[in-house]
PDB file of C-alpha atoms and ligand atoms in Angstrom:
ATOM      1  CA  UNK L   1     141.658  96.700 126.740  1.00  0.00           C
ATOM      2  CA  UNK L   2     140.609  93.505 124.818  1.00  0.00           C
ATOM      3  CA  UNK L   3     143.333  91.229 123.687  1.00  0.00           C
ATOM      4  CA  UNK L   4     143.611  89.924 120.290  1.00  0.00           C
ATOM      5  CA  UNK L   5     142.269  86.321 120.417  1.00  0.00           C
ATOM      6  CA  UNK L   6     139.674  86.851 123.070  1.00  0.00           C
ATOM      7  CA  UNK L   7     136.563  85.308 122.355  1.00  0.00           C
ATOM      8  CA  UNK L   8     134.553  88.407 121.135  1.00  0.00           C
ATOM      9  CA  UNK L   9     137.211  88.975 118.415  1.00  0.00           C
ATOM     10  CA  UNK L  10     135.642  85.848 116.846  1.00  0.00           C
ATOM     11  CA  UNK L  11     132.304  87.222 116.759  1.00  0.00           C
ATOM     12  CA  UNK L  12     131.185  88.905 113.542  1.00  0.00           C
ATOM     13  CA  UNK L  13     129.623  92.365 114.767  1.00  0.00           C
ATOM     14  CA  UNK L  14     127.980  94.952 112.784  1.00  0.00           C
ATOM     15  CA  UNK L  15     126.727  98.173 114.890  1.00  0.00           C
ATOM     16  CA  UNK L  16     125.118 100.230 112.172  1.00  0.00           C
ATOM     17  CA  UNK L  17     122.306  99.268 109.930  1.00  0.00           C
ATOM     18  CA  UNK L  18     119.117 100.704 108.579  1.00  0.00           C
ATOM     19  CA  UNK L  19     115.552  99.238 107.847  1.00  0.00           C
ATOM     20  CA  UNK L  20     112.431 100.359 106.508  1.00  0.00           C
ATOM     21  CA  UNK L  21     111.802 102.294 109.571  1.00  0.00           C
ATOM     22  CA  UNK L  22     114.225 104.826 108.106  1.00  0.00           C
ATOM     23  CA  UNK L  23     115.766 104.807 104.679  1.00  0.00           C
ATOM     24  CA  UNK L  24     116.785 101.207 104.387  1.00  0.00           C
ATOM     25  CA  UNK L  25     114.780  98.823 102.060  1.00  0.00           C
ATOM     26  CA  UNK L  26     114.470  95.788 104.376  1.00  0.00           C
ATOM     27  CA  UNK L  27     112.056  95.438 107.026  1.00  0.00           C
ATOM     28  CA  UNK L  28     113.591  95.058 110.612  1.00  0.00           C
ATOM     29  CA  UNK L  29     112.867  91.244 110.372  1.00  0.00           C
ATOM     30  CA  UNK L  30     114.167  90.952 106.940  1.00  0.00           C
ATOM     31  CA  UNK L  31     117.220  92.906 107.995  1.00  0.00           C
ATOM     32  CA  UNK L  32     117.887  90.516 110.873  1.00  0.00           C
ATOM     33  CA  UNK L  33     117.269  87.432 108.667  1.00  0.00           C
ATOM     34  CA  UNK L  34     119.909  88.813 106.183  1.00  0.00           C
ATOM     35  CA  UNK L  35     122.335  89.477 108.738  1.00  0.00           C
ATOM     36  CA  UNK L  36     121.902  86.041 110.183  1.00  0.00           C
ATOM     37  CA  UNK L  37     122.669  84.629 106.764  1.00  0.00           C
ATOM     38  CA  UNK L  38     125.682  86.731 106.315  1.00  0.00           C
ATOM     39  CA  UNK L  39     127.047  85.202 109.568  1.00  0.00           C
ATOM     40  CA  UNK L  40     126.529  88.198 111.773  1.00  0.00           C
ATOM     41  CA  UNK L  41     126.438  87.386 115.626  1.00  0.00           C
ATOM     42  CA  UNK L  42     125.609  90.781 116.860  1.00  0.00           C
ATOM     43  CA  UNK L  43     123.605  93.444 114.975  1.00  0.00           C
ATOM     44  CA  UNK L  44     122.658  96.972 115.944  1.00  0.00           C
ATOM     45  CA  UNK L  45     119.741  98.407 114.216  1.00  0.00           C
ATOM     46  CA  UNK L  46     120.199 102.130 113.907  1.00  0.00           C
ATOM     47  CA  UNK L  47     117.482 103.852 111.887  1.00  0.00           C
ATOM     48  CA  UNK L  48     117.646 107.682 111.410  1.00  0.00           C
ATOM     49  CA  UNK L  49     116.102 109.432 114.435  1.00  0.00           C
ATOM     50  CA  UNK L  50     113.627 106.403 115.134  1.00  0.00           C
ATOM     51  CA  UNK L  51     113.661 103.234 117.263  1.00  0.00           C
ATOM     52  CA  UNK L  52     110.490 102.152 115.690  1.00  0.00           C
ATOM     53  CA  UNK L  53     112.165  98.901 114.367  1.00  0.00           C
ATOM     54  CA  UNK L  54     113.617  97.626 117.490  1.00  0.00           C
ATOM     55  CA  UNK L  55     110.766  95.536 118.660  1.00  0.00           C
ATOM     56  CA  UNK L  56     110.281  93.828 115.320  1.00  0.00           C
ATOM     57  CA  UNK L  57     114.182  93.317 114.977  1.00  0.00           C
ATOM     58  CA  UNK L  58     114.297  91.989 118.534  1.00  0.00           C
ATOM     59  CA  UNK L  59     111.779  89.275 117.746  1.00  0.00           C
ATOM     60  CA  UNK L  60     113.329  88.380 114.591  1.00  0.00           C
ATOM     61  CA  UNK L  61     116.905  88.180 116.347  1.00  0.00           C
ATOM     62  CA  UNK L  62     115.381  85.773 118.978  1.00  0.00           C
ATOM     63  CA  UNK L  63     114.289  83.457 116.227  1.00  0.00           C
ATOM     64  CA  UNK L  64     117.509  83.689 114.423  1.00  0.00           C
ATOM     65  CA  UNK L  65     119.761  83.345 117.451  1.00  0.00           C
ATOM     66  CA  UNK L  66     121.579  86.614 116.756  1.00  0.00           C
ATOM     67  CA  UNK L  67     122.225  89.155 119.421  1.00  0.00           C
ATOM     68  CA  UNK L  68     120.365  92.293 118.692  1.00  0.00           C
ATOM     69  CA  UNK L  69     121.591  95.776 119.925  1.00  0.00           C
ATOM     70  CA  UNK L  70     118.719  98.447 120.121  1.00  0.00           C
ATOM     71  CA  UNK L  71     120.105 101.557 118.507  1.00  0.00           C
ATOM     72  CA  UNK L  72     119.390 104.782 116.815  1.00  0.00           C
ATOM     73  CA  UNK L  73     121.271 107.225 114.422  1.00  0.00           C
ATOM     74  CA  UNK L  74     120.542 110.721 115.621  1.00  0.00           C
ATOM     75  CA  UNK L  75     120.754 113.775 113.389  1.00  0.00           C
ATOM     76  CA  UNK L  76     122.724 116.601 115.030  1.00  0.00           C
ATOM     77  CA  UNK L  77     123.405 120.135 113.883  1.00  0.00           C
ATOM     78  CA  UNK L  78     126.768 121.277 115.334  1.00  0.00           C
ATOM     79  CA  UNK L  79     128.521 124.449 114.355  1.00  0.00           C
ATOM     80  CA  UNK L  80     126.811 124.715 110.840  1.00  0.00           C
ATOM     81  CA  UNK L  81     127.477 121.032 109.946  1.00  0.00           C
ATOM     82  CA  UNK L  82     125.069 117.897 110.278  1.00  0.00           C
ATOM     83  CA  UNK L  83     126.492 115.012 112.386  1.00  0.00           C
ATOM     84  CA  UNK L  84     125.320 111.702 112.905  1.00  0.00           C
ATOM     85  CA  UNK L  85     125.588 110.261 116.410  1.00  0.00           C
ATOM     86  CA  UNK L  86     124.708 106.625 117.170  1.00  0.00           C
ATOM     87  CA  UNK L  87     123.015 105.650 120.435  1.00  0.00           C
ATOM     88  CA  UNK L  88     123.855 101.873 120.843  1.00  0.00           C
ATOM     89  CA  UNK L  89     122.069  99.612 123.442  1.00  0.00           C
ATOM     90  CA  UNK L  90     119.544 102.055 124.375  1.00  0.00           C
ATOM     91  CA  UNK L  91     116.104 101.674 125.962  1.00  0.00           C
ATOM     92  CA  UNK L  92     113.695 102.528 123.222  1.00  0.00           C
ATOM     93  CA  UNK L  93     110.909 103.162 125.733  1.00  0.00           C
ATOM     94  CA  UNK L  94     113.040 105.566 128.003  1.00  0.00           C
ATOM     95  CA  UNK L  95     110.850 108.869 128.089  1.00  0.00           C
ATOM     96  CA  UNK L  96     113.724 111.226 127.155  1.00  0.00           C
ATOM     97  CA  UNK L  97     114.876 109.548 124.217  1.00  0.00           C
ATOM     98  CA  UNK L  98     111.266 108.703 122.992  1.00  0.00           C
ATOM     99  CA  UNK L  99     110.209 112.498 123.427  1.00  0.00           C
ATOM    100  CA  UNK L 100     113.336 113.626 121.811  1.00  0.00           C
ATOM    101  CA  UNK L 101     112.845 111.364 118.665  1.00  0.00           C
ATOM    102  CA  UNK L 102     109.153 112.448 118.519  1.00  0.00           C
ATOM    103  CA  UNK L 103     110.453 116.176 118.244  1.00  0.00           C
ATOM    104  CA  UNK L 104     112.975 115.030 115.482  1.00  0.00           C
ATOM    105  CA  UNK L 105     110.106 113.231 113.719  1.00  0.00           C
ATOM    106  CA  UNK L 106     108.298 116.681 113.459  1.00  0.00           C
ATOM    107  CA  UNK L 107     111.573 118.252 112.137  1.00  0.00           C
ATOM    108  CA  UNK L 108     111.562 115.536 109.573  1.00  0.00           C
ATOM    109  CA  UNK L 109     108.078 116.009 108.450  1.00  0.00           C
ATOM    110  CA  UNK L 110     108.478 119.724 107.932  1.00  0.00           C
ATOM    111  CA  UNK L 111     111.777 119.227 106.216  1.00  0.00           C
ATOM    112  CA  UNK L 112     110.053 116.631 103.831  1.00  0.00           C
ATOM    113  CA  UNK L 113     107.280 119.150 103.005  1.00  0.00           C
ATOM    114  CA  UNK L 114     109.806 122.048 102.234  1.00  0.00           C
ATOM    115  CA  UNK L 115     111.983 119.715 100.112  1.00  0.00           C
ATOM    116  CA  UNK L 116     108.840 118.685  98.310  1.00  0.00           C
ATOM    117  CA  UNK L 117     107.943 122.227  97.407  1.00  0.00           C
ATOM    118  CA  UNK L 118     111.598 123.068  96.348  1.00  0.00           C
ATOM    119  CA  UNK L 119     111.647 119.977  93.850  1.00  0.00           C
ATOM    120  CA  UNK L 120     108.156 121.092  92.681  1.00  0.00           C
ATOM    121  CA  UNK L 121     109.589 124.718  91.886  1.00  0.00           C
ATOM    122  CA  UNK L 122     112.578 122.894  90.198  1.00  0.00           C
ATOM    123  CA  UNK L 123     110.093 120.964  87.874  1.00  0.00           C
ATOM    124  CA  UNK L 124     109.784 117.684  89.760  1.00  0.00           C
ATOM    125  CA  UNK L 125     106.189 116.948  90.000  1.00  0.00           C
ATOM    126  CA  UNK L 126     104.600 114.900  92.641  1.00  0.00           C
ATOM    127  CA  UNK L 127     107.792 114.888  94.733  1.00  0.00           C
ATOM    128  CA  UNK L 128     106.418 114.778  98.139  1.00  0.00           C
ATOM    129  CA  UNK L 129     103.714 112.141  97.544  1.00  0.00           C
ATOM    130  CA  UNK L 130     106.442 110.174  95.552  1.00  0.00           C
ATOM    131  CA  UNK L 131     108.870 110.127  98.347  1.00  0.00           C
ATOM    132  CA  UNK L 132     105.908 109.253 100.932  1.00  0.00           C
ATOM    133  CA  UNK L 133     105.233 106.160  98.525  1.00  0.00           C
ATOM    134  CA  UNK L 134     108.916 105.412  98.697  1.00  0.00           C
ATOM    135  CA  UNK L 135     108.930 105.477 102.511  1.00  0.00           C
ATOM    136  CA  UNK L 136     105.978 103.211 102.560  1.00  0.00           C
ATOM    137  CA  UNK L 137     104.023 105.235 104.932  1.00  0.00           C
ATOM    138  CA  UNK L 138     107.025 106.396 107.060  1.00  0.00           C
ATOM    139  CA  UNK L 139     108.557 109.873 106.963  1.00  0.00           C
ATOM    140  CA  UNK L 140     110.293 110.509 103.865  1.00  0.00           C
ATOM    141  CA  UNK L 141     113.948 111.211 104.167  1.00  0.00           C
ATOM    142  CA  UNK L 142     116.489 112.366 101.239  1.00  0.00           C
ATOM    143  CA  UNK L 143     117.081 108.820 100.159  1.00  0.00           C
ATOM    144  CA  UNK L 144     113.376 108.384  99.606  1.00  0.00           C
ATOM    145  CA  UNK L 145     113.187 111.571  97.482  1.00  0.00           C
ATOM    146  CA  UNK L 146     116.300 110.375  95.743  1.00  0.00           C
ATOM    147  CA  UNK L 147     114.559 107.010  94.865  1.00  0.00           C
ATOM    148  CA  UNK L 148     111.624 108.833  93.375  1.00  0.00           C
ATOM    149  CA  UNK L 149     113.960 111.125  91.316  1.00  0.00           C
ATOM    150  CA  UNK L 150     115.601 108.190  89.820  1.00  0.00           C
ATOM    151  CA  UNK L 151     112.377 106.324  89.369  1.00  0.00           C
ATOM    152  CA  UNK L 152     111.064 109.432  87.416  1.00  0.00           C
ATOM    153  CA  UNK L 153     114.238 109.852  85.270  1.00  0.00           C
ATOM    154  CA  UNK L 154     115.364 113.067  86.724  1.00  0.00           C
ATOM    155  CA  UNK L 155     118.491 111.361  87.876  1.00  0.00           C
ATOM    156  CA  UNK L 156     120.485 108.313  86.599  1.00  0.00           C
ATOM    157  CA  UNK L 157     121.200 107.037  89.950  1.00  0.00           C
ATOM    158  CA  UNK L 158     120.930 107.779  93.640  1.00  0.00           C
ATOM    159  CA  UNK L 159     124.559 109.333  93.682  1.00  0.00           C
ATOM    160  CA  UNK L 160     123.348 111.992  90.847  1.00  0.00           C
ATOM    161  CA  UNK L 161     120.241 112.493  92.473  1.00  0.00           C
ATOM    162  CA  UNK L 162     121.876 113.742  95.812  1.00  0.00           C
ATOM    163  CA  UNK L 163     124.618 115.667  93.800  1.00  0.00           C
ATOM    164  CA  UNK L 164     122.042 117.615  91.676  1.00  0.00           C
ATOM    165  CA  UNK L 165     119.027 118.182  93.864  1.00  0.00           C
ATOM    166  CA  UNK L 166     119.716 116.739  97.533  1.00  0.00           C
ATOM    167  CA  UNK L 167     123.095 117.171  98.833  1.00  0.00           C
ATOM    168  CA  UNK L 168     124.188 120.344 100.853  1.00  0.00           C
ATOM    169  CA  UNK L 169     124.878 122.838  98.186  1.00  0.00           C
ATOM    170  CA  UNK L 170     122.617 121.283  95.656  1.00  0.00           C
ATOM    171  CA  UNK L 171     119.629 122.997  94.261  1.00  0.00           C
ATOM    172  CA  UNK L 172     116.872 121.791  96.370  1.00  0.00           C
ATOM    173  CA  UNK L 173     118.842 121.385  99.700  1.00  0.00           C
ATOM    174  CA  UNK L 174     116.671 122.151 102.669  1.00  0.00           C
ATOM    175  CA  UNK L 175     118.548 123.038 106.027  1.00  0.00           C
ATOM    176  CA  UNK L 176     116.969 121.712 109.081  1.00  0.00           C
ATOM    177  CA  UNK L 177     117.604 122.444 112.780  1.00  0.00           C
ATOM    178  CA  UNK L 178     118.367 119.008 114.086  1.00  0.00           C
ATOM    179  CA  UNK L 179     119.228 118.133 117.652  1.00  0.00           C
ATOM    180  CA  UNK L 180     121.933 119.732 119.540  1.00  0.00           C
ATOM    181  CA  UNK L 181     124.893 117.737 120.326  1.00  0.00           C
ATOM    182  CA  UNK L 182     124.313 117.936 124.122  1.00  0.00           C
ATOM    183  CA  UNK L 183     120.673 117.258 123.682  1.00  0.00           C
ATOM    184  CA  UNK L 184     121.479 114.042 121.650  1.00  0.00           C
ATOM    185  CA  UNK L 185     123.947 112.749 123.951  1.00  0.00           C
ATOM    186  CA  UNK L 186     121.743 113.607 126.880  1.00  0.00           C
ATOM    187  CA  UNK L 187     118.876 111.242 125.286  1.00  0.00           C
ATOM    188  CA  UNK L 188     121.193 108.475 124.584  1.00  0.00           C
ATOM    189  CA  UNK L 189     122.974 108.454 128.121  1.00  0.00           C
ATOM    190  CA  UNK L 190     119.510 108.887 129.845  1.00  0.00           C
ATOM    191  CA  UNK L 191     118.273 105.737 128.044  1.00  0.00           C
ATOM    192  CA  UNK L 192     121.358 103.818 129.102  1.00  0.00           C
ATOM    193  CA  UNK L 193     123.121 103.790 125.883  1.00  0.00           C
ATOM    194  CA  UNK L 194     126.486 104.460 124.511  1.00  0.00           C
ATOM    195  CA  UNK L 195     127.026 107.587 122.144  1.00  0.00           C
ATOM    196  CA  UNK L 196     129.165 106.796 119.047  1.00  0.00           C
ATOM    197  CA  UNK L 197     130.095 109.512 116.502  1.00  0.00           C
ATOM    198  CA  UNK L 198     129.081 107.868 113.104  1.00  0.00           C
ATOM    199  CA  UNK L 199     131.520 107.701 110.035  1.00  0.00           C
ATOM    200  CA  UNK L 200     133.849 110.512 111.245  1.00  0.00           C
ATOM    201  CA  UNK L 201     135.599 110.628 107.826  1.00  0.00           C
ATOM    202  CA  UNK L 202     132.367 111.516 106.083  1.00  0.00           C
ATOM    203  CA  UNK L 203     131.953 115.053 107.356  1.00  0.00           C
ATOM    204  CA  UNK L 204     134.449 116.846 104.730  1.00  0.00           C
ATOM    205  CA  UNK L 205     136.530 118.125 107.556  1.00  0.00           C
ATOM    206  CA  UNK L 206     140.156 119.009 107.553  1.00  0.00           C
ATOM    207  CA  UNK L 207     142.564 116.893 109.661  1.00  0.00           C
ATOM    208  CA  UNK L 208     142.312 119.865 112.187  1.00  0.00           C
ATOM    209  CA  UNK L 209     138.621 120.181 111.986  1.00  0.00           C
ATOM    210  CA  UNK L 210     138.166 116.445 112.582  1.00  0.00           C
ATOM    211  CA  UNK L 211     140.398 116.658 115.506  1.00  0.00           C
ATOM    212  CA  UNK L 212     138.321 119.705 116.759  1.00  0.00           C
ATOM    213  CA  UNK L 213     135.101 117.682 116.320  1.00  0.00           C
ATOM    214  CA  UNK L 214     136.414 114.712 118.261  1.00  0.00           C
ATOM    215  CA  UNK L 215     137.627 116.857 121.140  1.00  0.00           C
ATOM    216  CA  UNK L 216     134.518 118.540 121.386  1.00  0.00           C
ATOM    217  CA  UNK L 217     132.516 115.177 121.277  1.00  0.00           C
ATOM    218  CA  UNK L 218     134.673 113.761 124.006  1.00  0.00           C
ATOM    219  CA  UNK L 219     134.058 116.867 126.023  1.00  0.00           C
ATOM    220  CA  UNK L 220     130.409 116.757 125.568  1.00  0.00           C
ATOM    221  CA  UNK L 221     130.543 113.261 126.944  1.00  0.00           C
ATOM    222  CA  UNK L 222     130.699 111.195 123.905  1.00  0.00           C
ATOM    223  CA  UNK L 223     131.556 107.570 124.534  1.00  0.00           C
ATOM    224  CA  UNK L 224     132.978 106.353 121.266  1.00  0.00           C
ATOM    225  CA  UNK L 225     133.646 106.671 117.564  1.00  0.00           C
ATOM    226  CA  UNK L 226     133.157 104.496 114.394  1.00  0.00           C
ATOM    227  CA  UNK L 227     136.629 103.506 113.457  1.00  0.00           C
ATOM    228  CA  UNK L 228     135.425 101.178 110.870  1.00  0.00           C
ATOM    229  CA  UNK L 229     132.447 102.251 108.699  1.00  0.00           C
ATOM    230  CA  UNK L 230     131.310 100.705 105.636  1.00  0.00           C
ATOM    231  CA  UNK L 231     133.863 100.327 103.086  1.00  0.00           C
ATOM    232  CA  UNK L 232     137.036 102.366 103.678  1.00  0.00           C
ATOM    233  CA  UNK L 233     140.715 102.538 103.003  1.00  0.00           C
ATOM    234  CA  UNK L 234     143.089 101.073 105.541  1.00  0.00           C
ATOM    235  CA  UNK L 235     144.829 104.464 105.695  1.00  0.00           C
ATOM    236  CA  UNK L 236     141.621 106.029 106.899  1.00  0.00           C
ATOM    237  CA  UNK L 237     140.941 102.990 109.354  1.00  0.00           C
ATOM    238  CA  UNK L 238     144.526 103.569 110.819  1.00  0.00           C
ATOM    239  CA  UNK L 239     144.037 107.410 111.158  1.00  0.00           C
ATOM    240  CA  UNK L 240     140.729 106.912 112.960  1.00  0.00           C
ATOM    241  CA  UNK L 241     142.159 104.343 115.331  1.00  0.00           C
ATOM    242  CA  UNK L 242     144.870 106.839 116.236  1.00  0.00           C
ATOM    243  CA  UNK L 243     142.162 109.272 117.005  1.00  0.00           C
ATOM    244  CA  UNK L 244     140.316 107.068 119.197  1.00  0.00           C
ATOM    245  CA  UNK L 245     143.259 106.268 121.297  1.00  0.00           C
ATOM    246  CA  UNK L 246     144.281 110.027 121.408  1.00  0.00           C
ATOM    247  CA  UNK L 247     140.738 111.182 122.378  1.00  0.00           C
ATOM    248  CA  UNK L 248     140.041 108.415 124.804  1.00  0.00           C
ATOM    249  CA  UNK L 249     137.117 107.224 122.600  1.00  0.00           C
ATOM    250  CA  UNK L 250     135.795 103.570 122.499  1.00  0.00           C
ATOM    251  CA  UNK L 251     135.908 102.022 118.894  1.00  0.00           C
ATOM    252  CA  UNK L 252     132.892 101.074 116.932  1.00  0.00           C
ATOM    253  CA  UNK L 253     132.386  98.981 113.672  1.00  0.00           C
ATOM    254  CA  UNK L 254     129.549  99.094 111.307  1.00  0.00           C
ATOM    255  CA  UNK L 255     128.529  98.575 107.672  1.00  0.00           C
ATOM    256  CA  UNK L 256     125.726 101.348 107.394  1.00  0.00           C
ATOM    257  CA  UNK L 257     123.858  98.777 105.515  1.00  0.00           C
ATOM    258  CA  UNK L 258     120.671 100.342 103.706  1.00  0.00           C
ATOM    259  CA  UNK L 259     120.027  97.826 100.832  1.00  0.00           C
ATOM    260  CA  UNK L 260     121.314  94.574  99.348  1.00  0.00           C
ATOM    261  CA  UNK L 261     123.579  94.875  96.270  1.00  0.00           C
ATOM    262  CA  UNK L 262     124.111  98.547  96.641  1.00  0.00           C
ATOM    263  CA  UNK L 263     126.621  99.769  99.167  1.00  0.00           C
ATOM    264  CA  UNK L 264     128.339  97.892 101.964  1.00  0.00           C
ATOM    265  CA  UNK L 265     126.941  94.286 102.843  1.00  0.00           C
ATOM    266  CA  UNK L 266     126.081  93.455 106.423  1.00  0.00           C
ATOM    267  CA  UNK L 267     128.918  92.206 108.583  1.00  0.00           C
ATOM    268  CA  UNK L 268     131.620  92.470 105.887  1.00  0.00           C
ATOM    269  CA  UNK L 269     133.857  94.498 108.038  1.00  0.00           C
ATOM    270  CA  UNK L 270     137.517  94.225 108.761  1.00  0.00           C
ATOM    271  CA  UNK L 271     138.686  93.751 112.502  1.00  0.00           C
ATOM    272  CA  UNK L 272     139.339  96.625 114.372  1.00  0.00           C
ATOM    273  CA  UNK L 273     142.987  97.432 114.907  1.00  0.00           C
ATOM    274  CA  UNK L 274     144.084  95.644 118.193  1.00  0.00           C
ATOM    275  CA  UNK L 275     145.111  98.892 119.899  1.00  0.00           C
ATOM    276  CA  UNK L 276     141.431  99.989 119.887  1.00  0.00           C
ATOM    277  CA  UNK L 277     139.302  99.457 122.857  1.00  0.00           C
ATOM    278  CA  UNK L 278     135.858  98.093 121.280  1.00  0.00           C
ATOM    279  CA  UNK L 279     132.489  99.680 122.282  1.00  0.00           C
ATOM    280  CA  UNK L 280     131.325  96.282 122.927  1.00  0.00           C
ATOM    281  CA  UNK L 281     134.283  95.345 125.373  1.00  0.00           C
ATOM    282  CA  UNK L 282     131.832  94.591 128.342  1.00  0.00           C
ATOM    283  CA  UNK L 283     128.944  93.274 126.531  1.00  0.00           C
ATOM    284  CA  UNK L 284     129.845  89.570 126.692  1.00  0.00           C
ATOM    285  CA  UNK L 285     131.041  89.249 130.134  1.00  0.00           C
TER     286      UNK L 285
HETATM  287  P1  AMP B   1     118.495 112.531 105.694  1.00  0.00           P
HETATM  288  O1  AMP B   1     118.821 111.943 107.196  1.00  0.00           O
HETATM  289  O2  AMP B   1     117.046 112.228 105.267  1.00  0.00           O
HETATM  290  O3  AMP B   1     118.878 113.798 105.520  1.00  0.00           O
HETATM  291  O4  AMP B   1     119.432 111.496 104.771  1.00  0.00           O
HETATM  292  C1  AMP B   1     120.769 111.152 105.095  1.00  0.00           C
HETATM  293  C2  AMP B   1     120.916 109.901 104.411  1.00  0.00           C
HETATM  294  O5  AMP B   1     120.900 110.172 102.997  1.00  0.00           O
HETATM  295  C3  AMP B   1     122.278 109.353 104.645  1.00  0.00           C
HETATM  296  O6  AMP B   1     122.118 108.208 105.758  1.00  0.00           O
HETATM  297  C4  AMP B   1     122.411 108.568 103.445  1.00  0.00           C
HETATM  298  O7  AMP B   1     121.654 107.165 103.438  1.00  0.00           O
HETATM  299  C5  AMP B   1     121.945 109.288 102.384  1.00  0.00           C
HETATM  300  N1  AMP B   1     123.064 110.227 101.709  1.00  0.00           N
HETATM  301  C6  AMP B   1     123.410 111.327 102.080  1.00  0.00           C
HETATM  302  N2  AMP B   1     124.189 111.788 101.272  1.00  0.00           N
HETATM  303  C7  AMP B   1     124.439 111.052 100.174  1.00  0.00           C
HETATM  304  C8  AMP B   1     124.950 110.870  98.923  1.00  0.00           C
HETATM  305  N3  AMP B   1     125.774 112.043  98.403  1.00  0.00           N
HETATM  306  N4  AMP B   1     124.652 109.993  98.138  1.00  0.00           N
HETATM  307  C9  AMP B   1     123.831 108.976  98.348  1.00  0.00           C
HETATM  308  N5  AMP B   1     123.349 108.980  99.549  1.00  0.00           N
HETATM  309  C10 AMP B   1     123.566 110.009 100.400  1.00  0.00           C
HETATM  310 MN1   MN B   2     120.594 106.716 105.443  1.00  0.00          MN
HETATM  311 MN1   MN B   3     124.919 108.494 108.715  1.00  0.00          MN
HETATM  312 MN1   MN B   4     123.509 105.142 108.783  1.00  0.00          MN
END
């Protein structure tokens, strides 16, 4: 366990962020530059199903004097739900991870095409091309479709675009077959990384459902869970910290930053409760 007051408690650590290599709005280099401006000492870049931004982020981090953790946020289908599993400190060039993410890219391409068709049928013209433009040549995810919907006046803001068109249960939702939990954990472990269940409080689970998920995640070989994710109440943090101890999971903390001025800022995170064992406990030896 890490004692309060030990040196890494003084570091500003943010282990969840997005760049233009998925649905963030800053390039990997600009993301790192902003993190450095915000006083972040250790940043993980964790794009959805992609490590394409790691090399650029690494080079920028060397210039900025910031420690960059190579990461990824893998989409997982589990018992009819979509989970997000972070791989932290992975080797992005490892074949198992690289091949797994290449297969995920195909799933994302097909999902985007179907989503474009559904939106056309719902009266939104040019949705796929519009989302592709938002993605700047990358594979459009739901955030890119949401930005297009707002730009074209189909929704007042991103939240409403999700609620009306894109969220599960909304008119144009497209289900996809993401990675299996064992599969995703296998890729991360093979690539030398640590698997962390992202934002456990955001899966709309009951208390019992969340405990079942955490037990299954641990049983499958999961290493940790986010105890701090973006902006969340002290109550939720305390509950998650308790779960991390109960299930023997390491604790992580990340903003889930996507864009300046909307949603959580890089590095503005409360400290982990002292009873938690940080996922970074042996990174600074
Ligand atoms: P995707 O992986 O393309 O299905 O997109 C998932 C991403 O969409 C998440 O990481 C969030 O960035 C965003 N997202 C999901 N649900 C919502 C929502 N209700 N409101 C705003 N953004 C959302
Ligand atoms: Mn996202
Ligand atoms: Mn997520
Ligand atoms: Mn995320």
